[in-house]
Short mmCIF file of C-alpha atoms in Angstrom, two decimals:
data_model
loop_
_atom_site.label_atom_id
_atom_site.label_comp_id
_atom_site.label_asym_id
_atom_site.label_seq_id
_atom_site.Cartn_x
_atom_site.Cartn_y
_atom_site.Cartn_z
CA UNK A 1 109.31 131.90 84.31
CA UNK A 2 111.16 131.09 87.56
CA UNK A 3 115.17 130.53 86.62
CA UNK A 4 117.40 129.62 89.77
CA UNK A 5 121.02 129.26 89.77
CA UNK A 6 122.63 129.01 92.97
CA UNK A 7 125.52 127.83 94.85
CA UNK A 8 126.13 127.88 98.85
CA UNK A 9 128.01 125.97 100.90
CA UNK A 10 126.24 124.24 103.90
CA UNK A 11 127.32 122.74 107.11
CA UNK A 12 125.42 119.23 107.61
CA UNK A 13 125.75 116.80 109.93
CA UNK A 14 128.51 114.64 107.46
CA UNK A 15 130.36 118.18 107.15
CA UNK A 16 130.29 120.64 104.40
CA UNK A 17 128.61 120.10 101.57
CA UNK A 18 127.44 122.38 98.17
CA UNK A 19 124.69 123.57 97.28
CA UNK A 20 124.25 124.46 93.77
CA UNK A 21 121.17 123.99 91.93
CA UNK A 22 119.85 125.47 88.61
CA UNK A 23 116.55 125.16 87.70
CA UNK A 24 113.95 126.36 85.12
CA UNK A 25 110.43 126.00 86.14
CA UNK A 26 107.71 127.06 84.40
CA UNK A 27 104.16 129.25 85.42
CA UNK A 28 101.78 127.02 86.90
CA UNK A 29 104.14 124.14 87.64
CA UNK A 30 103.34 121.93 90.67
CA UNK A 31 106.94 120.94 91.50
CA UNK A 32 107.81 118.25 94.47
CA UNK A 33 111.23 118.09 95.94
CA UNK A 34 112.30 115.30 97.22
CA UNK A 35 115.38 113.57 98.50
CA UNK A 36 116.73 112.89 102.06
CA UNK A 37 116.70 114.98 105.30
CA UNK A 38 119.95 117.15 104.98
CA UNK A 39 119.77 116.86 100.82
CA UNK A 40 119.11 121.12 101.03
CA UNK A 41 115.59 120.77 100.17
CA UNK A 42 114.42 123.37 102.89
CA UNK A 43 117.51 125.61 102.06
CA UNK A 44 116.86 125.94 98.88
CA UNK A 45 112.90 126.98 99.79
CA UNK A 46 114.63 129.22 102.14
CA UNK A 47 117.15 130.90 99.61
CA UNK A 48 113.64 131.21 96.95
CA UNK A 49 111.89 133.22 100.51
CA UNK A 50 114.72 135.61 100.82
CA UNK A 51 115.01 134.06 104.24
CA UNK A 52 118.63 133.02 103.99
CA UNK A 53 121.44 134.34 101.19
CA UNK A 54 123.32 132.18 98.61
CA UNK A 55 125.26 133.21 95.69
CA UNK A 56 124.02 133.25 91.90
CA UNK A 57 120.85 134.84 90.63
CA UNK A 58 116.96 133.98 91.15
CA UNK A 59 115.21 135.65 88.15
CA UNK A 60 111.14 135.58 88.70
CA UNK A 61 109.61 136.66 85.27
CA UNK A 62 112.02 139.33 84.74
CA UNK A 63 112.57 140.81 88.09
CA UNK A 64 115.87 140.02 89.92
CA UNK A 65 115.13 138.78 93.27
CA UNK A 66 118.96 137.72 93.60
CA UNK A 67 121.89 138.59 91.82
CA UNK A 68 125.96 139.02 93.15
CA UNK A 69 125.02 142.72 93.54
CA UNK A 70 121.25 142.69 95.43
CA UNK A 71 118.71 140.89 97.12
CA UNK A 72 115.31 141.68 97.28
CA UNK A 73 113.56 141.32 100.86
CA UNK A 74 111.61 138.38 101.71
CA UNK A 75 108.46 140.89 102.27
CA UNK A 76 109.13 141.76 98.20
CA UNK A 77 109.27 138.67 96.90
CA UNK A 78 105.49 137.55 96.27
CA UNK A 79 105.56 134.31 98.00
CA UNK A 80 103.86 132.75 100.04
CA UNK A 81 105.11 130.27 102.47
CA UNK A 82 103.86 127.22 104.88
CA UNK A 83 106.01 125.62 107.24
CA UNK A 84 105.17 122.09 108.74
CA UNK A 85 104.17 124.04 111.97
CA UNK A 86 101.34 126.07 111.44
CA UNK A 87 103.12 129.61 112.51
CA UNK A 88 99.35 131.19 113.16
CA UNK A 89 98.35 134.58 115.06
CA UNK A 90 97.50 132.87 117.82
CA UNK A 91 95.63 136.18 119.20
CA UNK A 92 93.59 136.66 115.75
CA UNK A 93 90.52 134.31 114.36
CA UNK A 94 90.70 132.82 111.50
CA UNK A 95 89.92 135.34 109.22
CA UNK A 96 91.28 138.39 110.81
CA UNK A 97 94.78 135.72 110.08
CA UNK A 98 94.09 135.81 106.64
CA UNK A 99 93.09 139.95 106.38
CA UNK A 100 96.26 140.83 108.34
CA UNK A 101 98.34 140.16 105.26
CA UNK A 102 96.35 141.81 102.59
CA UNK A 103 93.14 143.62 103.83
CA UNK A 104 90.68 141.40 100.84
CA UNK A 105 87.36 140.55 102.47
CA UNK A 106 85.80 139.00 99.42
CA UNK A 107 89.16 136.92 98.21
CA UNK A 108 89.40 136.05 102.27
CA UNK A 109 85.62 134.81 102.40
CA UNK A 110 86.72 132.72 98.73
CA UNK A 111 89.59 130.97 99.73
CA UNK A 112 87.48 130.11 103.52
CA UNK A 113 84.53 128.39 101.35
CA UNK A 114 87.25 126.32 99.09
CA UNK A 115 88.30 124.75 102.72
CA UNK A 116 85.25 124.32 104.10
CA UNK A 117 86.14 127.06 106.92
CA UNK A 118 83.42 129.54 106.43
CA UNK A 119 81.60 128.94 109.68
CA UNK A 120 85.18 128.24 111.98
CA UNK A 121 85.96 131.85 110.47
CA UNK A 122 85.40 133.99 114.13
CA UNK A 123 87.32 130.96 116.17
CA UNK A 124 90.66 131.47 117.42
CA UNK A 125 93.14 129.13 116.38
CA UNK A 126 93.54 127.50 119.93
CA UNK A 127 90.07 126.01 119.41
CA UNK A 128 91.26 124.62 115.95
CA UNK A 129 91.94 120.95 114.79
CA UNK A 130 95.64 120.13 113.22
CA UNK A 131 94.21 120.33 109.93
CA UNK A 132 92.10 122.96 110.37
CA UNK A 133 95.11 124.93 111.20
CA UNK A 134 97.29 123.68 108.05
CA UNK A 135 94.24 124.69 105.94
CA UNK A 136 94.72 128.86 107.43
CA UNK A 137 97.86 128.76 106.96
CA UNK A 138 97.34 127.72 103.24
CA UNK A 139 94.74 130.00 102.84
CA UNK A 140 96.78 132.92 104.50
CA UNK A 141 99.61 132.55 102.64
CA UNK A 142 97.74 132.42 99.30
CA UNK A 143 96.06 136.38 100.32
CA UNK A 144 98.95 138.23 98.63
CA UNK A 145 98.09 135.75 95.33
CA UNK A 146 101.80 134.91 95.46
CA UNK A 147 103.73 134.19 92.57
CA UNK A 148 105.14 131.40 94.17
CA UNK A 149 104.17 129.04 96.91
CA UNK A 150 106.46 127.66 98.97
CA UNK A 151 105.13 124.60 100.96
CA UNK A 152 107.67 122.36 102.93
CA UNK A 153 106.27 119.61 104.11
CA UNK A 154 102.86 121.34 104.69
CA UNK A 155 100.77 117.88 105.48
CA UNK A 156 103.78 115.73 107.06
CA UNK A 157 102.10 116.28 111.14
CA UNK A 158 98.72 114.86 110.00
CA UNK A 159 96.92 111.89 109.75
CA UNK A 160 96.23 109.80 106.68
CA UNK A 161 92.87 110.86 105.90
CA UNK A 162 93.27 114.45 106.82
CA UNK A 163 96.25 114.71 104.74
CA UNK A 164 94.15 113.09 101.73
CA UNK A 165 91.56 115.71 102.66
CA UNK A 166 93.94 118.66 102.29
CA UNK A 167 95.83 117.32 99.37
CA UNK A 168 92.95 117.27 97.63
CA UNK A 169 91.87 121.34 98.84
CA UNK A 170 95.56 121.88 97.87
CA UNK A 171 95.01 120.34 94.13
CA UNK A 172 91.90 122.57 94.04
CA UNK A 173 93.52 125.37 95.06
CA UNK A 174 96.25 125.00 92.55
CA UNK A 175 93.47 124.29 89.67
CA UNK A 176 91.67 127.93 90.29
CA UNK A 177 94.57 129.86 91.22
CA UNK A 178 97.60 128.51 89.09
CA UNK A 179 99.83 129.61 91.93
CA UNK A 180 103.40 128.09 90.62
CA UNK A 181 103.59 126.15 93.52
CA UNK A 182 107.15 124.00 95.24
CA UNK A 183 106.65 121.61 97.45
CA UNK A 184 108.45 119.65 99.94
CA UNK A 185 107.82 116.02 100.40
CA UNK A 186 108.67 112.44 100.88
CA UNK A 187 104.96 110.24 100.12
CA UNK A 188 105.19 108.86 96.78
CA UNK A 189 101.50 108.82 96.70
CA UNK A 190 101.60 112.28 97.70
CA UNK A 191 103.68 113.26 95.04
CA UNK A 192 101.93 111.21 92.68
CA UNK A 193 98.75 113.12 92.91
CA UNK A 194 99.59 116.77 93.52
CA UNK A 195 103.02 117.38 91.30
CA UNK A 196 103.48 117.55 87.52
CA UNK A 197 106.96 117.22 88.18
CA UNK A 198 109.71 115.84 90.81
CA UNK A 199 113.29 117.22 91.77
CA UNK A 200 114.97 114.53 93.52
CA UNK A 201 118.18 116.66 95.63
CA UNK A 202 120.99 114.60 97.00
CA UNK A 203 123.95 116.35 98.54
CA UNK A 204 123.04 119.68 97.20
CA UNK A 205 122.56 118.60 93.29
CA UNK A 206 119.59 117.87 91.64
CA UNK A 207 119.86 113.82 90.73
CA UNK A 208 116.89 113.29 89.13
CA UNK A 209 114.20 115.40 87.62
CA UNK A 210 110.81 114.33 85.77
CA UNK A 211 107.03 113.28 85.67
CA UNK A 212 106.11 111.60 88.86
CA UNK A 213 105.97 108.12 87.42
CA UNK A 214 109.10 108.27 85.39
CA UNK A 215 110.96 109.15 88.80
CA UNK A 216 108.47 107.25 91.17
CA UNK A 217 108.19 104.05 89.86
CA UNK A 218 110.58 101.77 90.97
CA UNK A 219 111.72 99.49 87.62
CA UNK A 220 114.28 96.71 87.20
CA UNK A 221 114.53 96.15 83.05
CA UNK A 222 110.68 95.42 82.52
CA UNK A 223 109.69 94.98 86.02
CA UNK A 224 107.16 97.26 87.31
CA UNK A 225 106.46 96.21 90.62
CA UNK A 226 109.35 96.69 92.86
CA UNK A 227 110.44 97.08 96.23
CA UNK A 228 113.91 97.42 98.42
CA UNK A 229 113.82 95.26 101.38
CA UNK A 230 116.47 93.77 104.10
CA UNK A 231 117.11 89.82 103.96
CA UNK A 232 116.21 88.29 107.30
CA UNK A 233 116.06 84.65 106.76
CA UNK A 234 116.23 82.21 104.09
CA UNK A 235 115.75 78.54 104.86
CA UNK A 236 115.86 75.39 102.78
CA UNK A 237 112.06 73.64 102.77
CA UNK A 238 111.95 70.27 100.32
CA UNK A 239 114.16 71.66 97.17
CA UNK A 240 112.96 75.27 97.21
CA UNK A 241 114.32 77.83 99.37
CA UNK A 242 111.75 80.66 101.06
CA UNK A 243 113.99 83.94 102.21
CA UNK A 244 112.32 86.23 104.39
CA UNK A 245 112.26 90.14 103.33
CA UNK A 246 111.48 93.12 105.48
CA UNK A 247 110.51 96.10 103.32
CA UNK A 248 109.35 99.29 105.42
CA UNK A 249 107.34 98.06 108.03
CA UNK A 250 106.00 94.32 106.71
CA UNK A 251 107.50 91.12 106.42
CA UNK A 252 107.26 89.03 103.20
CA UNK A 253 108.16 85.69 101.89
CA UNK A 254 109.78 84.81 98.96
CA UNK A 255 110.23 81.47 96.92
CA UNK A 256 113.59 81.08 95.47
CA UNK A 257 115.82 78.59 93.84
CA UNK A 258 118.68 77.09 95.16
CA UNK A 259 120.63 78.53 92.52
CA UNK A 260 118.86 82.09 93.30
CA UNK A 261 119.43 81.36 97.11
CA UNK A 262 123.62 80.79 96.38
CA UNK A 263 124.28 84.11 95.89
CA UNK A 264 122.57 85.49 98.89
CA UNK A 265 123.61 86.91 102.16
CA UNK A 266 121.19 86.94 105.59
CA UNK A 267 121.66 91.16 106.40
CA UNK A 268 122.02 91.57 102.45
CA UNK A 269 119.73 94.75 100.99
CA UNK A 270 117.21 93.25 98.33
CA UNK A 271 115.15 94.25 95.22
CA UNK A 272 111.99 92.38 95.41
CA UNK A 273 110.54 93.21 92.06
CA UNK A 274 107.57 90.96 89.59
CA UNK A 275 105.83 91.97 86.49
CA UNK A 276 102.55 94.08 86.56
CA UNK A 277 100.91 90.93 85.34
CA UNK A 278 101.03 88.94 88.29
CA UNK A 279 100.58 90.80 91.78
CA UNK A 280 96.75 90.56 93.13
CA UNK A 281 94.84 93.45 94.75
CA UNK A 282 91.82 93.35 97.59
CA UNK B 1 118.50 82.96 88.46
CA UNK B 2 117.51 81.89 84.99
CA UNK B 3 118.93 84.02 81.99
CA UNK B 4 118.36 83.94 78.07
CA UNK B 5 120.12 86.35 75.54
CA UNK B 6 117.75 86.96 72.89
CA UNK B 7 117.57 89.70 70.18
CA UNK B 8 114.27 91.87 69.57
CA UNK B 9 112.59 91.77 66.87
CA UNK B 10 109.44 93.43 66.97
CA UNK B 11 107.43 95.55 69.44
CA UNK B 12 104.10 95.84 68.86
CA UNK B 13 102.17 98.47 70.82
CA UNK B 14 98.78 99.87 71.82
CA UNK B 15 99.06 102.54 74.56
CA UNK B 16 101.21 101.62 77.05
CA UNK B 17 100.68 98.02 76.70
CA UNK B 18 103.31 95.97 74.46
CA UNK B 19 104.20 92.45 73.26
CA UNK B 20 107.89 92.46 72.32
CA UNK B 21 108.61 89.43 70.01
CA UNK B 22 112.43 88.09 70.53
CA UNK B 23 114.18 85.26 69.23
CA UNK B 24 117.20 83.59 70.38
CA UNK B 25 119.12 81.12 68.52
CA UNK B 26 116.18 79.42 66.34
CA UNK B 27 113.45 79.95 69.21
CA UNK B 28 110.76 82.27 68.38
CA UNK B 29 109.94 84.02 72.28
CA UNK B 30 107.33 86.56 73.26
CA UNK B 31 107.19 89.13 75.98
CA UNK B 32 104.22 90.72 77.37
CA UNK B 33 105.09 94.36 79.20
CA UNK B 34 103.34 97.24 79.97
CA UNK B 35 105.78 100.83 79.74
CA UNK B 36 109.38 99.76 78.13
CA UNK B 37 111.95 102.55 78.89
CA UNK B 38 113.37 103.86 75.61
CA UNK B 39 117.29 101.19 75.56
CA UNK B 40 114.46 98.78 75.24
CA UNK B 41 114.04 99.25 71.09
CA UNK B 42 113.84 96.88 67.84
CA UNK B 43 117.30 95.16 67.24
CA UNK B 44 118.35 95.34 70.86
CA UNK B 45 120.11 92.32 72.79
CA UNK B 46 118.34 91.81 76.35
CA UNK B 47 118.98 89.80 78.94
CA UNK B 48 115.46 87.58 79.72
CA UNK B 49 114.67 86.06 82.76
CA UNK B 50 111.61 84.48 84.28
CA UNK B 51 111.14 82.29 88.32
CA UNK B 52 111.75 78.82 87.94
CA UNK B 53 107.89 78.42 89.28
CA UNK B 54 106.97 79.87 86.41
CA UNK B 55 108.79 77.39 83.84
CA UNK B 56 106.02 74.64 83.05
CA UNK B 57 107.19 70.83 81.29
CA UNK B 58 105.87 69.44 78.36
CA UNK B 59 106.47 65.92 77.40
CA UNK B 60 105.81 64.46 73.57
CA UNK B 61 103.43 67.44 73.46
CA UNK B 62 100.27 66.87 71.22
CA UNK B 63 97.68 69.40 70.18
CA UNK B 64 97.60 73.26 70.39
CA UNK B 65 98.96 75.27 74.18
CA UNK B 66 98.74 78.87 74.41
CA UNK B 67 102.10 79.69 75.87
CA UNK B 68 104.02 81.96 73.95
CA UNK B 69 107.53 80.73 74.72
CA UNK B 70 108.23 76.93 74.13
CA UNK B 71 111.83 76.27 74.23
CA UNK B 72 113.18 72.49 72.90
CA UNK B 73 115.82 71.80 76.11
CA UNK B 74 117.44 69.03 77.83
CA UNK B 75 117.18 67.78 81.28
CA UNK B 76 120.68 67.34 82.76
CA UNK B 77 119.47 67.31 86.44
CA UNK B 78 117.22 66.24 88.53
CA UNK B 79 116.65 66.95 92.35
CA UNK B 80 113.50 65.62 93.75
CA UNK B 81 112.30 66.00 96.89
CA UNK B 82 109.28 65.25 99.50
CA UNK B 83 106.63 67.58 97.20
CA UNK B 84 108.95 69.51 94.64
CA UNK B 85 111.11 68.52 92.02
CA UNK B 86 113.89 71.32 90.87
CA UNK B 87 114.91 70.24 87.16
CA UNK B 88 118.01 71.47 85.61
CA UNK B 89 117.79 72.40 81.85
CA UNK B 90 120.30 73.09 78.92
CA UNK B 91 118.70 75.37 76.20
CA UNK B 92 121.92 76.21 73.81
CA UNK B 93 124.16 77.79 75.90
CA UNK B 94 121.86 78.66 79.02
CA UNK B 95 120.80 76.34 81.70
CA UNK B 96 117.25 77.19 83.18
CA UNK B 97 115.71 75.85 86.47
CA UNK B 98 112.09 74.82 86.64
CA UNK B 99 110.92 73.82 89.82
CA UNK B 100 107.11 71.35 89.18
CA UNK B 101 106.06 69.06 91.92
CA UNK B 102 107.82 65.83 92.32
CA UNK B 103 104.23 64.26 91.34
CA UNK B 104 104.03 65.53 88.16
CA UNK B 105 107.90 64.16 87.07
CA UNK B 106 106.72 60.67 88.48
CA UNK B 107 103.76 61.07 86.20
CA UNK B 108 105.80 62.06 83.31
CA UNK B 109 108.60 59.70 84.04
CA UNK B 110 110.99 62.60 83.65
CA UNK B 111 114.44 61.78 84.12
CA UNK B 112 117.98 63.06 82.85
CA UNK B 113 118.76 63.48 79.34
CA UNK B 114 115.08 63.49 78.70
CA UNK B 115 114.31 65.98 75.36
CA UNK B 116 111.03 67.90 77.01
CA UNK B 117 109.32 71.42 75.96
CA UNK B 118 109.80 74.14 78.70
CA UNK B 119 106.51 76.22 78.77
CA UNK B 120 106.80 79.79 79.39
CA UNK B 121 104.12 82.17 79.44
CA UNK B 122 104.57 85.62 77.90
CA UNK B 123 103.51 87.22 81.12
CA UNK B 124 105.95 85.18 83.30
CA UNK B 125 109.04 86.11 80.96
CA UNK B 126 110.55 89.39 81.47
CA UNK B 127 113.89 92.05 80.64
CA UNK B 128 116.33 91.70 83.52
CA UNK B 129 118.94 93.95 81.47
CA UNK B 130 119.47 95.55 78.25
CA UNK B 131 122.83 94.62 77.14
CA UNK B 132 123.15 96.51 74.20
#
């Protein structure tokens, strides 16, 4: 439905670097991209937009929205977009937001009862929560029933349980309106309950592309619980050794062997991994 | 870390839950895994591997033990400390570590060159690498 192929070259903080992705993704696809900051993720979200130019072709069913020739203007290609920062009319309410781009009362009043915003729909968005503003901009930018949404990093500035809140609106969303829908992000667990399917970029190239748990899960051989950590300590106690790993923001301990503990390094970067079988959960 | 080349043999299935059966030299060994990724098939050669906490001793063993894995080996060292005793085994080729308390080898009267049954269960064994 949606075939990309392009190629751009980018300035980045470790110099140039190309661009040059093709994809096929299918109607109704819920597609997260992932892969670190300065992989092209928002470039390439921009380049779909119409907001900045590459070179190749972006086919949508079988309109040309970019070929070597033309490009169609952002305000032609059905899409709808939502930044991180919530980019509202700051002198409109909420709904008079959502009828500025496409004048539907009764799909307006729909989309503000999905999000629970039916009675915040005459406040201005100054008197609006984080979320609450997220949730109008999702709304508005599903009013032109887009043929693609473009979301980068939509729930990134919210809490935990506001961001569960709206991932779930967003899954709802996606169930009634089957809005082929691209999304930046970086939470596994995110990603894990929203997308059908994950592009991992790095440098410009697509490295890695699949169901969430194929690309998600972390596996050594037959290991399926696994984590990268940084070696901070390992000291001898009796015959065993216990080495001290930090992975993200917790410290852990782990018992090794002296002929395990030989072949590491304090500084050294880790995988921590056991079998399903044994890890407990509370 | 402690490493066995075995073949397998059989995989036997139900969803994503599977016991692959393995057997290296004459030693009949059982893994239990939940999703393999497809190099790991019938007829493959793995690499196995498995903590030394996890490796149990069995002495003149007598009567019927669940464990899946019980591999004939030699003791060819012995470091025993305050609590913990790490044992050094030779199974064919491959030398395993199992680390039991130092209680247990007094108990057992462990010592080297002792011919003892290491106890591994199917759960604790596991695919480091696929070799081929």
């Amino acid at each position: 439905m949606i075939d990309i192929h392009i190629k751009k070259e980018l300035y980045g903080a470790n110099g140039t670097m190309n661009l040059d992705v093709n994809l096929h993704i299918k109607e109704g696809e819920f597609i997260a991209l992932s892969g670190k900051s300065g992989s092209g993720k928002t470039t390439l979200l921009r380049i779909l937009a119409g907001l900045e130019d590459a070179k190749g072709t972006i086919q949508v069913d079988n309109k040309l929205w970019l070929n070597n020739k033309k490009t169609i203007p952002v305000q032609k290609r059905e899409i709808g977009f939502v930044f991180q920062d919530y980019a509202l009319f700051e002198n409109m309410t909420v709904e008079k937001n959502l009828l500025f781009v496409n004048n539907d009362k009764k799909l307006a009043q729909h989309l503000l009862e999905l999000t629970e915003l039916d009675s915040l729909k005459n406040r201005y968005p100054n008197r609006l929560s984080g979320g609450q503003k997220q949730r109008v901009s999702i709304c508005r930018a599903l009013m032109k029933k887009p043929k693609i949404l473009l979301l980068d990093e939509p729930l990134s500035a919210l809490d935990p349980t506001m961001r569960t809140k709206l991932q779930n609106e967003l899954l709802s969303l996606h169930k009634e309106f089957h809005t082929t829908t691209i999304m930046v992000s970086h939470d596994p667990s995110e990603i894990y309950r929203l997308a059908n399917r994950v592009i991992v970029l790095q440098n410009g190239e697509v490295i890695n592309d699949g169901s969430p748990k194929d690309v998600l899960l972390k596996t050594q051989g037959s290991q399926k619980f696994s984590f990268e950590g940084e070696l901070l300590d390992i000291k001898k106690i009796d015959v065993i050794y216990v080495a001290i790993v930090a992975i993200g923001q917790q410290l852990v301990e782990v018992v090794v062997s002296s002929a395990e503990a030989k072949n590491l390094q304090l500084g050294d970067k880790v995988n921590l991994s056991t079998k399903a079988f044994t890890p407990l959960i509370s | 870390m402690n490493t066995i080349i075995a073949h397998i043999n059989d995989i036997q299935s139900v969803e994503n839950l599977n016991i692959v059966s393995l057997t290296c030299k004459d030693t009949k060994l059982k893994m239990m895994s939940l999703e393999l990724n497809d190099t790991i098939q019938k007829n493959t050669k793995v690499m196995l591997t498995c903590k030394p906490t996890a490796i149990a001793i069995g002495k003149k063993i007598q009567g019927a033990l669940s464990y899946s894995n019980q591999l004939h080996v030699k003791i060819i060292s012995l470091e025993i400390g305050v609590l913990l005793c790490a044992l050094k085994l030779q199974f064919g080729e491959f030398v395993l570590e199992s680390i039991i308390t130092s209680d247990s080898q007094k108990r057992m009267q462990l010592q080297i060159d002792d011919e003892v049954t290491a106890l591994i269960k199917s759960s604790d064994l596991s695919i480091a690498r696929v070799l081929s």
